[in-house]
Amino acid sequence: MAAGSGTAARRGGMTRRQRRRLVLGGEYGIFVIAVVLLVALADWRSLHENFFNWSVAKGLFPDIITVGLRNTVLYTVTGFALGLAGGLLLALMRLSSVLPYRWFAMAYIEVFRGVPALLIFIFVGTGIPLAFPGSNLPGGVYGQAAVALGLVSAAYMAETIRAGIEAVPRGQTEAARSLGMSQSRAMRTIVVPQAFRVVIPPLTNELVLLFKDSSLALFIGVSLTQRELTKFGRDLASQQGNTTPIVVAGICYLLITIPLGYLARRLEERQKRGRR
Amino acid sequence: MSAIEVKGLRKTFGTLEVLRGIDLDIESGEVVCVIGPSGSGKSTLLRCVNLLEQPTAGRIAVDGVELTDPDVDIDAARRRIGMVFQSFNLFPHLTVLGNVMVAQRKVLKRDKAEAERVARANLERVGLADKVDAYPEKLSGGQQQRVAIARALAMDPSVMLFDEPTSALDPELVGDVLGVMRSLADEGMTMVVVTHEMSFAREVADRVVFMDEGAVVEQGPPARVIASPEHARTRTFLARVLDPAAARVGELED
């Protein structure tokens, strides 16, 4: 090895160490040039005026929290609750021994995962009221947003929950049945509780996605007090001819999604370590 | 009336015939050890006795209740049949006490105090009264298996089935589990034990059943079946189990 290294590692007249230093230097060089160009060419005053205007930002409070964030959380939580219930039901149907149930669950999951969420919001927001005149979902816009989010997330959660149920070893059901539990009793008392432990991290991720998707509620046609973060930010941005409200709305999302995403990763790691 | 009655039991998986017509009568209070090479159908026989496997043909009755009757309430029948698995199958999301209480509460509808009293008494019986609040993952294999035995006993079964209860255990933990099973046998429990523990079979069993290729080859008191087997197949099997180091390469495949 010692004899060969002198010739083999030498290419273009440089040692391997020299080459690495050159490549690394090039990469840093490009970064520095990019930063210098950005600083030199950008109109900082205009950027500051338009994106981080302090007085515009101050004017957003407290409404952006008490109306925007509050409604976003409200839409998300109700949608998540409906989606979770629907997802569990679909997962059980998907695993049922009754063929039509399986078909229905599979068709539902394919359709609602394969269609843009926006389409579902438009469907629930304008399609259903047109098709069934006089019919009103309880809670008005809140009900519609919850149903639309629930319909979409149920399809995703169903697959997650199904995987969780299938991850519970067969011996668990056998032990439960051998103690005289019926199939459904064994499912409820033994299998599903264990499945939910497995799926808590992916469901937390699903909650993050839903939190962002709640912005689609703006297509339902909400009143001033029903606006969630995105609509709120957009309205004020056009009102004031300034982009700062959008930036602040974005920060509000991040205040929730980053900690939630962190929590999901922590739960996932803890579960991996806990595996026997 | 026999505690367990098996007549003409057949079981096939696809084209594979695992049980080829088993007849077996087990008296109340009898301890029967089923031995035989792996793949001989011992575990399948046991799993058919509480219908974890659906027999292809034949009749099985426990305590006079015919389990193979399509109209039988199988959940009710299984309450009378305790089962202990090779891999313990404790419920990992419940404490030891929870494991022993859950079926009493949900199936027998015992109230909480009564279920807890029964659970504690049975955990005492298997020597784990001090582990009630632990979760299964904190227990050794031997302790987990004893909890599994307590869990089955809490349902007041009239027969107990053991499916290779010590096969997944470290050798030094086998004794604790066999000790519990021996005391159960002494108390007069009807037991069917699929096992490779020949010393247990010799000392505790009333009868040893040797199975091979889905059929009962011979059966009788352990003194006869284990000490002086009639059939060549039994002799070969026992020679390998009792003295595994003595097998020669040439006789492995016959």
mmCIF file of N, CA and C in Angstrom, chain A residues 1 4 24 50 55 62 67 82 101 104 109 116 123 136 158 162 167 171 182 186 207 214 217 222 262 268 273 275:
data_model
loop_
_atom_site.group_PDB
_atom_site.id
_atom_site.type_symbol
_atom_site.label_atom_id
_atom_site.label_comp_id
_atom_site.label_asym_id
_atom_site.label_seq_id
_atom_site.Cartn_x
_atom_site.Cartn_y
_atom_site.Cartn_z
ATOM 1 N N MET A 1 0.828 -1.208 0.000
ATOM 2 C CA MET A 1 0.000 0.000 0.000
ATOM 3 C C MET A 1 0.865 1.262 0.000
ATOM 4 N N GLY A 4 2.368 1.933 -3.352
ATOM 5 C CA GLY A 4 1.425 2.300 -4.413
ATOM 6 C C GLY A 4 0.833 3.693 -4.226
ATOM 7 N N LEU A 24 -13.153 21.882 -1.874
ATOM 8 C CA LEU A 24 -13.808 22.532 -0.743
ATOM 9 C C LEU A 24 -13.723 24.043 -0.873
ATOM 10 N N ASN A 50 -41.606 45.952 2.429
ATOM 11 C CA ASN A 50 -42.660 45.100 1.912
ATOM 12 C C ASN A 50 -42.883 43.808 2.680
ATOM 13 N N SER A 55 -44.652 48.369 11.436
ATOM 14 C CA SER A 55 -45.931 48.970 11.827
ATOM 15 C C SER A 55 -47.098 48.159 11.269
ATOM 16 N N PRO A 62 -54.195 42.052 17.906
ATOM 17 C CA PRO A 62 -54.211 40.626 18.215
ATOM 18 C C PRO A 62 -55.046 39.789 17.244
ATOM 19 N N VAL A 67 -58.365 35.630 15.740
ATOM 20 C CA VAL A 67 -59.249 35.187 14.654
ATOM 21 C C VAL A 67 -58.531 34.160 13.777
ATOM 22 N N LEU A 82 -62.700 14.186 13.043
ATOM 23 C CA LEU A 82 -63.541 13.470 12.083
ATOM 24 C C LEU A 82 -62.711 12.482 11.266
ATOM 25 N N TYR A 101 -67.353 -4.438 2.137
ATOM 26 C CA TYR A 101 -66.719 -3.461 3.019
ATOM 27 C C TYR A 101 -65.303 -3.164 2.538
ATOM 28 N N PHE A 104 -65.428 -1.063 -0.596
ATOM 29 C CA PHE A 104 -65.778 0.329 -0.325
ATOM 30 C C PHE A 104 -64.571 1.074 0.242
ATOM 31 N N ILE A 109 -60.390 5.098 -0.255
ATOM 32 C CA ILE A 109 -58.993 5.503 -0.021
ATOM 33 C C ILE A 109 -58.339 5.937 -1.327
ATOM 34 N N PRO A 116 -57.022 16.192 -5.627
ATOM 35 C CA PRO A 116 -56.489 17.296 -4.822
ATOM 36 C C PRO A 116 -57.438 17.661 -3.687
ATOM 37 N N PHE A 123 -65.961 20.987 -3.558
ATOM 38 C CA PHE A 123 -67.093 20.066 -3.603
ATOM 39 C C PHE A 123 -67.992 20.256 -2.379
ATOM 40 N N ASN A 136 -78.031 22.005 5.428
ATOM 41 C CA ASN A 136 -76.946 22.748 6.052
ATOM 42 C C ASN A 136 -76.176 21.859 7.006
ATOM 43 N N ALA A 158 -56.557 6.158 7.341
ATOM 44 C CA ALA A 158 -57.000 4.769 7.235
ATOM 45 C C ALA A 158 -55.820 3.863 6.895
ATOM 46 N N ARG A 162 -54.387 1.096 9.365
ATOM 47 C CA ARG A 162 -54.368 -0.295 8.899
ATOM 48 C C ARG A 162 -52.979 -0.907 9.080
ATOM 49 N N ALA A 167 -49.440 -4.449 12.172
ATOM 50 C CA ALA A 167 -48.148 -4.608 12.847
ATOM 51 C C ALA A 167 -48.298 -5.317 14.189
ATOM 52 N N GLY A 171 -50.283 -13.413 17.382
ATOM 53 C CA GLY A 171 -50.376 -14.067 18.688
ATOM 54 C C GLY A 171 -51.212 -13.278 19.678
ATOM 55 N N SER A 182 -64.483 -12.287 21.954
ATOM 56 C CA SER A 182 -64.948 -12.361 20.568
ATOM 57 C C SER A 182 -63.960 -11.617 19.678
ATOM 58 N N ALA A 186 -61.671 -8.572 20.994
ATOM 59 C CA ALA A 186 -60.206 -8.661 20.924
ATOM 60 C C ALA A 186 -59.649 -7.469 20.157
ATOM 61 N N LEU A 207 -51.253 15.344 11.413
ATOM 62 C CA LEU A 207 -51.820 16.558 12.013
ATOM 63 C C LEU A 207 -51.118 17.799 11.465
ATOM 64 N N SER A 214 -55.616 23.175 6.245
ATOM 65 C CA SER A 214 -56.784 23.923 6.722
ATOM 66 C C SER A 214 -56.878 25.262 5.994
ATOM 67 N N ALA A 217 -59.650 26.143 3.535
ATOM 68 C CA ALA A 217 -60.980 26.577 3.957
ATOM 69 C C ALA A 217 -61.343 27.914 3.322
ATOM 70 N N VAL A 222 -65.686 32.154 3.487
ATOM 71 C CA VAL A 222 -65.838 32.380 4.915
ATOM 72 C C VAL A 222 -66.110 33.861 5.168
ATOM 73 N N TYR A 262 -41.221 18.300 15.448
ATOM 74 C CA TYR A 262 -40.170 17.869 16.378
ATOM 75 C C TYR A 262 -40.709 16.793 17.306
ATOM 76 N N GLU A 268 -41.146 9.099 17.468
ATOM 77 C CA GLU A 268 -40.700 8.035 16.579
ATOM 78 C C GLU A 268 -39.412 7.407 17.095
ATOM 79 N N ARG A 273 -36.407 2.997 19.914
ATOM 80 C CA ARG A 273 -35.567 2.510 21.010
ATOM 81 C C ARG A 273 -36.310 1.496 21.867
ATOM 82 N N ARG A 275 -38.508 -0.638 20.992
ATOM 83 C CA ARG A 275 -38.733 -1.940 20.336
ATOM 84 C C ARG A 275 -37.870 -3.031 20.921
#
